[in-house]
C-alpha cells in the first residue's frame, strides 16, 4: 500500500474511531487494486481522497447505450430491483420500463412443459394520473396488458433449453411514459436483457423493433402519432440470424412491400443484441446448473419400438376423424404403458407421455416431408374453412397510457371447452382468447367504413362451436361475412389462413436441411409442426399477421416464401365467401338497430344529463351524451322516434319556421294560450290560431296541461314565438264554390307582424285625398299587437290591480277575403305615386295583454316600392316601440363604450350598435348616423348596423 493511501486511512480512522478496517489492501468496487510508486503516488492520493468513506456501501450501476432510427436507447442495471435474478431498466426519451426475472428454487419432476409467466403492467402513475376506479387502484390485467405480455412471451419461450421445466416469472412495469412511445417493444428488449443478466439458462439475446410506413417510406420505432398516419404496424423479433416472432397490422399492404419491411426490421433489430451481450459481460451472473428433465436414449428406443408401427397405421388412414384418431392414439399409449408396467420400468413410465408424443411427431413429419401427404389425405395446398357469427354492441373505453381512449370496433373470441370435448373451468380474460380475438379484429379494421360515414359501434362475437384448425382465421372469415350480413358497408371481404412448417434439422450444424410448407393446418399439425403463421387480408393485400414458432428461430427466407401459398389460399377462400354474400345487406330491413346523432350546445345538455336514465327507462332506447352530441340507439324506428321526441322536448332544438313541435299548455289567457315547448321555451298560441272556425273562448279548445302538436309560424318584433294549431289541422271544405282562385298563401318566416288586408262585410273602401291632390288607394290593416311572455303578462296584471277594464268585444278570427279583392288592394298599393305618404287614422286598441298601447297603421308600414326606395329618410311620425326589423332611421351617438355605441333615437328611446372585430371607427358624442334595425336583444332593445 502506498504511503499516501495509508496516511489517508489513518486520517479517516482518527475522525471515525468506531470503524474497524481489515488488514487487506483497500478495494474499491469497480476498480483494481495496485501498488503505485513515484509520481503515480500523488494521483493515487487524489483518488483515495475522492473515494467513499470505509464502511459505506456503494451501489454500482452499469449502462449501455445504442441508437436505432435516430433515437437513443439505453440499458441500465444495478439501481433498481437488485435482489431479482436479473433486472434491467430500458429508456427511450422520457419513457422508462423496468423488467425483472426470477426462477423457482424447487423443481417438479412430473412436469413436461415450461411454466413461463409474463406479467406486464401499466400503472397510472407512469403518466401522472390517479386511477378512476372506486378504490383508486389498478385492477385485474386489461386486454392491452395481456397482449403486451404475449408480445414478450412469444419470442422468448422457444430459446429455453429442452427439458428445462423450472418455473420462470418475468415482471415488467412501466415506470414513466411520455405518451410518445409504445412501451411494448421496449419491454420485450428489457426482458431479454434481464434474462441475459440472470443465472437462468437461455439461448438469447433477442432484438425487437417496430416498423411503420408513412407515404411509402419505412419508419423505425415510430411514435404513437406517427402510427396513426402509418399504413403498417410491424413488430419483429429475431436472434442474430433467425426470425422468432412477427406481429402485423396493415392497410392491405402487398406481399412484396411486407418482405421489404421485414428485411429492414431484421437488420435494425439485431442492433439491440450486442449491447445486451456487453452488459451481461460486465454485470451478468454465471449461468447456474439447473436440473434438466430429459428421457434417456434407452428408454426412448424402447418406447419407440413399441409404438411406432401402430402410430403409422393410424396416421396413414385418412378416414379417421379428429376424435377417432385421438382415441386410437390413446389406446396405443395405454398398450405401451401396460407392457412397461409388466417390466417394472419406472424410468420409461415417467417419460411415457412425452416419448409417445415425440414418436407421433417424427412419424407425421417424415410422412409429410418424404411423401407430401397430410393427416387427412389432403395435398399441401388444399383448404378447410369454418364460419362464425357477429353482432353489434357498445363502444369500449380504453384505460391505457398510450393510444386512443375508446375503441368503436371489437371482436371478442370465445373458445369454450366443449368445442374440443373437454372439461375446463371458465374464468376471466384468457390470454389465448384475447390474442386470437385481437388478431381477427386487426384484420377486419382495414375494411371498415370511416366513423364519419358509419358512426355505429360494432361488436363481433366469434363463438367457436368446434375446433380442428385455425379458429382465429375462421373468426376473420366469419366476422367479415357477419359484418356484411348485419348491413355494415365494409369495402370487401377479408379472409385468413394459417400456414404451417415441417422441417428437418441437420444435427451437426443445427440448420434446416429440408422442409415443407403446409396450407391451412389442422390442430394436430399445429401441435406437431414448427410454425403457425396466420395471415389475413383482402385480394389487394395483407391486413394482419401473427407468427408463432417452436424451434429456436426460422430463417427469414422461409417465412417470406410462405407468403405466396397463403395468398393463393386466401383468394380461394374469398371466392367461396363471395358466393354466400358479396355486398352488405340493407341496414334498415327491420332487424338492425337504429342510430341517430343530435347536436346541441353544451349548456342545453345539462337537463339531459339528469333525465337520461328516465328517457332510457321510458323508451327502451340507449342515450349517450358527449361533447355537445347526443347519440341515440334504438332497436326499432318507433322507439327511436319516441326517444328523439323526448330528447328534443327536454333539451330543445333550433326553432324552425314551418316545423311542428309538441308542447304543453302552461296557462290560458283571454287572447290565447302560452305553450311550453322545445326544452322549456314559451310561445303564444293566439286565439285566432286555434281553429279554422271562429273561437269565442280559448278554454273551449285547450286546457292547461294539454299536449298539443303546434307549428311555428313566425316571430313578432319582440322576438316572441308565434304558434299555430290550425296550421296542423286540415282545411275545412268551402261552401262557396263560385270562386275558382285559391286563397292567398300565408307567408311564414322570421319577420315582423304582417299587416294582412281585413275589412268588414259591409264596409266600403274610402279614398284619402292628400294636400297635393293625389289620391290613395284603400288599404286595410290590422293594428300590431305586442306579444309578451306569460311572465310579463302576469306581472302587468298584478301592476294593473283591481282597475276596471273597458269592455271590449271578444276578438275572433277574421274571415278570408276573396282573392280578387286582396289582389286589387295590393296592386293599388304598389301603384301609389312615388314620394307620397300614407295618412292613416289612429286607432285605440284595447285588448287583453295589449296593455292599452296606442298604435297606428303607420306603426307597421308595408314594405312596398314607395317606402323602400329612399333608405336615407327616416319615417314620418317615427315611434321606437313600433320599430321592426329592417327599419332605417337616423340616430345620434349618445355614449361610446368599449364594445359598441349607445344610440339615441328621435323620440328619445335608445338602441345599441356593436363593434365588429377590428372594425371600430372614430365616433363623437352627438354625431348623427344612418342606421338599420338588425335585431332585438333579450330585453327588447333594438340593435342597429351602420349604413354609412
Coordinates of C-alpha atoms in Angstrom, one line a residue, residues 532-743:
X532 CA -48.1 -21.4 -37.0
X533 CA -48.1 -18.5 -39.5
X534 CA -51.5 -16.8 -39.5
X535 CA -52.0 -14.4 -42.5
X536 CA -55.2 -12.4 -43.1
X537 CA -56.1 -9.9 -45.9
X538 CA -58.1 -9.0 -48.9
X539 CA -57.3 -9.5 -52.6
X540 CA -55.4 -6.3 -52.6
X541 CA -53.0 -7.1 -49.7
X542 CA -52.4 -8.2 -46.1
X543 CA -54.2 -6.7 -43.2
X544 CA -52.9 -8.8 -40.2
X545 CA -50.2 -11.3 -39.4
X546 CA -49.2 -13.4 -36.4
X547 CA -46.2 -15.7 -36.4
X548 CA -45.5 -18.2 -33.6
X549 CA -42.7 -20.7 -33.8
X550 CA -41.5 -23.7 -31.7
X551 CA -37.8 -24.1 -32.7
X552 CA -35.2 -21.5 -31.8
X553 CA -35.8 -19.4 -34.9
X554 CA -36.7 -19.9 -38.5
X555 CA -34.8 -18.2 -41.4
X556 CA -36.5 -15.2 -42.8
X557 CA -36.3 -16.6 -46.4
X558 CA -38.6 -19.5 -45.5
X559 CA -41.1 -17.1 -43.9
X560 CA -41.1 -14.9 -47.0
X561 CA -41.6 -18.0 -49.1
X562 CA -44.7 -18.8 -47.1
X563 CA -46.5 -15.6 -48.1
X564 CA -47.2 -16.8 -51.7
X565 CA -49.1 -20.0 -50.8
X566 CA -51.0 -18.0 -48.2
X567 CA -52.1 -15.5 -50.8
X568 CA -53.4 -18.3 -53.1
X569 CA -55.3 -19.9 -50.3
X570 CA -56.7 -16.6 -49.2
X571 CA -58.1 -15.8 -52.7
X572 CA -59.6 -19.3 -52.8
X573 CA -61.5 -18.6 -49.6
X574 CA -62.6 -15.2 -50.7
X575 CA -64.1 -16.7 -53.9
X576 CA -66.1 -19.1 -51.7
X577 CA -67.2 -16.3 -49.4
X578 CA -68.4 -14.1 -52.3
X579 CA -70.7 -16.9 -53.3
X580 CA -72.5 -16.7 -50.0
X581 CA -72.7 -12.9 -49.6
X582 CA -70.8 -10.3 -51.6
X583 CA -72.4 -6.9 -50.6
X584 CA -73.8 -5.5 -47.4
X585 CA -77.5 -6.0 -46.7
X586 CA -79.8 -3.0 -46.1
X587 CA -79.4 -1.9 -42.6
X588 CA -83.0 -0.7 -42.3
X589 CA -84.6 -4.0 -43.0
X590 CA -86.1 -4.1 -39.6
X591 CA -83.6 -6.4 -37.9
X592 CA -80.7 -4.0 -37.2
X593 CA -80.6 -1.2 -34.6
X594 CA -81.2 2.4 -35.4
X595 CA -78.7 5.2 -34.6
X596 CA -79.4 8.9 -34.5
X597 CA -76.9 11.7 -33.7
X598 CA -78.2 15.1 -32.5
X599 CA -76.0 18.2 -31.9
X600 CA -76.8 20.7 -29.1
X601 CA -74.9 23.4 -27.3
X602 CA -73.2 22.3 -24.1
X603 CA -75.4 24.5 -22.0
X604 CA -78.5 22.8 -23.5
X605 CA -77.4 19.4 -22.5
X606 CA -77.4 20.0 -18.7
X607 CA -81.1 19.0 -18.4
X608 CA -80.4 15.8 -20.3
X609 CA -77.7 14.6 -18.0
X610 CA -80.2 14.4 -15.2
X611 CA -83.0 12.8 -17.2
X612 CA -81.1 10.5 -19.5
X613 CA -81.8 7.4 -17.4
X614 CA -85.5 8.3 -17.3
X615 CA -85.7 8.6 -21.1
X616 CA -83.9 5.2 -21.4
X617 CA -86.4 3.6 -19.0
X618 CA -89.5 5.0 -20.7
X619 CA -88.5 4.4 -24.3
X620 CA -86.1 1.4 -24.2
X621 CA -83.5 3.3 -26.2
X622 CA -79.9 3.9 -25.2
X623 CA -78.8 7.6 -24.9
X624 CA -75.2 8.8 -24.6
X625 CA -74.0 12.4 -24.3
X626 CA -70.6 13.6 -25.3
X627 CA -69.1 17.0 -26.3
X628 CA -72.4 18.6 -27.4
X629 CA -73.6 15.4 -29.2
X630 CA -76.4 13.1 -28.2
X631 CA -76.3 9.6 -29.7
X632 CA -79.5 7.5 -29.5
X633 CA -79.5 3.8 -30.3
X634 CA -82.9 2.0 -30.6
X635 CA -84.0 -1.4 -31.7
X636 CA -86.9 -0.2 -33.8
X637 CA -87.9 3.0 -35.6
X638 CA -90.9 3.7 -33.3
X639 CA -88.6 3.5 -30.2
X640 CA -86.2 5.9 -32.0
X641 CA -88.9 8.4 -32.8
X642 CA -90.2 8.4 -29.2
X643 CA -86.7 8.9 -27.8
X644 CA -85.9 11.7 -30.2
X645 CA -89.2 13.4 -29.3
X646 CA -88.4 13.2 -25.6
X647 CA -84.8 14.5 -26.0
X648 CA -85.9 17.4 -28.2
X649 CA -88.7 18.3 -25.8
X650 CA -86.4 18.3 -22.9
X651 CA -83.3 19.9 -24.4
X652 CA -84.8 21.9 -27.3
X653 CA -83.6 22.4 -30.9
X654 CA -83.1 25.4 -33.0
X655 CA -86.6 26.7 -33.8
X656 CA -87.5 26.5 -37.5
X657 CA -90.5 28.2 -39.1
X658 CA -92.9 25.6 -40.5
X659 CA -91.7 22.8 -38.2
X660 CA -94.2 21.1 -35.9
X661 CA -93.4 20.8 -32.2
X662 CA -95.1 19.2 -29.3
X663 CA -95.8 21.4 -26.4
X664 CA -97.8 21.6 -23.1
X665 CA -100.3 24.4 -22.4
X666 CA -98.9 26.2 -19.3
X667 CA -101.6 28.9 -18.9
X668 CA -104.6 30.3 -20.7
X669 CA -105.4 34.0 -21.3
X670 CA -108.4 35.7 -23.0
X671 CA -106.4 36.3 -26.1
X672 CA -104.7 32.9 -26.4
X673 CA -102.7 30.3 -24.5
X674 CA -99.0 30.1 -23.6
X675 CA -97.4 26.9 -24.5
X676 CA -94.1 25.4 -23.2
X677 CA -92.2 23.5 -25.8
X678 CA -88.7 22.8 -27.2
X679 CA -86.8 22.4 -24.0
X680 CA -88.6 25.0 -21.8
X681 CA -89.2 27.7 -24.4
X682 CA -92.5 29.5 -24.4
X683 CA -94.6 30.6 -27.4
X684 CA -98.0 32.2 -27.8
X685 CA -100.9 30.3 -29.3
X686 CA -103.2 33.2 -30.3
X687 CA -106.9 32.6 -30.2
X688 CA -107.0 33.3 -33.9
X689 CA -104.7 30.3 -34.5
X690 CA -106.7 27.8 -32.6
X691 CA -109.1 26.7 -35.3
X692 CA -110.2 27.5 -38.9
X693 CA -113.6 28.3 -37.4
X694 CA -114.3 31.3 -35.1
X695 CA -113.5 30.7 -31.4
X696 CA -115.2 32.7 -28.8
X697 CA -113.3 31.3 -25.7
X698 CA -109.8 29.8 -25.5
X699 CA -110.7 27.3 -22.8
X700 CA -113.3 25.7 -25.2
X701 CA -110.4 24.4 -27.3
X702 CA -107.5 23.8 -25.0
X703 CA -106.9 23.2 -21.3
X704 CA -103.9 23.7 -19.0
X705 CA -101.6 20.7 -19.2
X706 CA -102.9 19.5 -22.6
X707 CA -100.2 18.3 -25.0
X708 CA -100.6 19.8 -28.5
X709 CA -98.8 19.5 -31.8
X710 CA -98.2 23.1 -33.0
X711 CA -96.5 24.7 -35.9
X712 CA -94.1 27.6 -35.6
X713 CA -95.5 30.3 -37.9
X714 CA -93.1 33.2 -37.2
X715 CA -91.8 35.7 -34.7
X716 CA -93.0 39.1 -33.6
X717 CA -90.9 42.3 -33.4
X718 CA -90.0 41.5 -29.8
X719 CA -88.7 38.0 -30.6
X720 CA -91.7 36.2 -29.2
X721 CA -92.5 32.9 -30.9
X722 CA -95.9 32.5 -32.6
X723 CA -97.5 29.1 -32.7
X724 CA -100.5 27.8 -34.6
X725 CA -102.8 24.9 -34.0
X726 CA -104.9 25.4 -37.1
X727 CA -101.8 25.1 -39.3
X728 CA -101.6 21.5 -38.3
X729 CA -105.3 20.8 -39.0
X730 CA -106.8 20.1 -42.4
X731 CA -108.5 22.9 -44.2
X732 CA -112.3 22.9 -43.9
X733 CA -114.5 22.3 -47.0
X734 CA -115.5 25.6 -48.6
X735 CA -119.2 26.3 -49.2
X736 CA -118.7 28.9 -51.9
X737 CA -117.6 27.1 -55.0
X738 CA -118.0 30.1 -57.3
X739 CA -114.6 31.5 -56.6
X740 CA -112.0 29.5 -58.5
X741 CA -109.0 31.4 -57.4
X742 CA -107.1 29.9 -54.4
X743 CA -106.8 31.7 -51.1

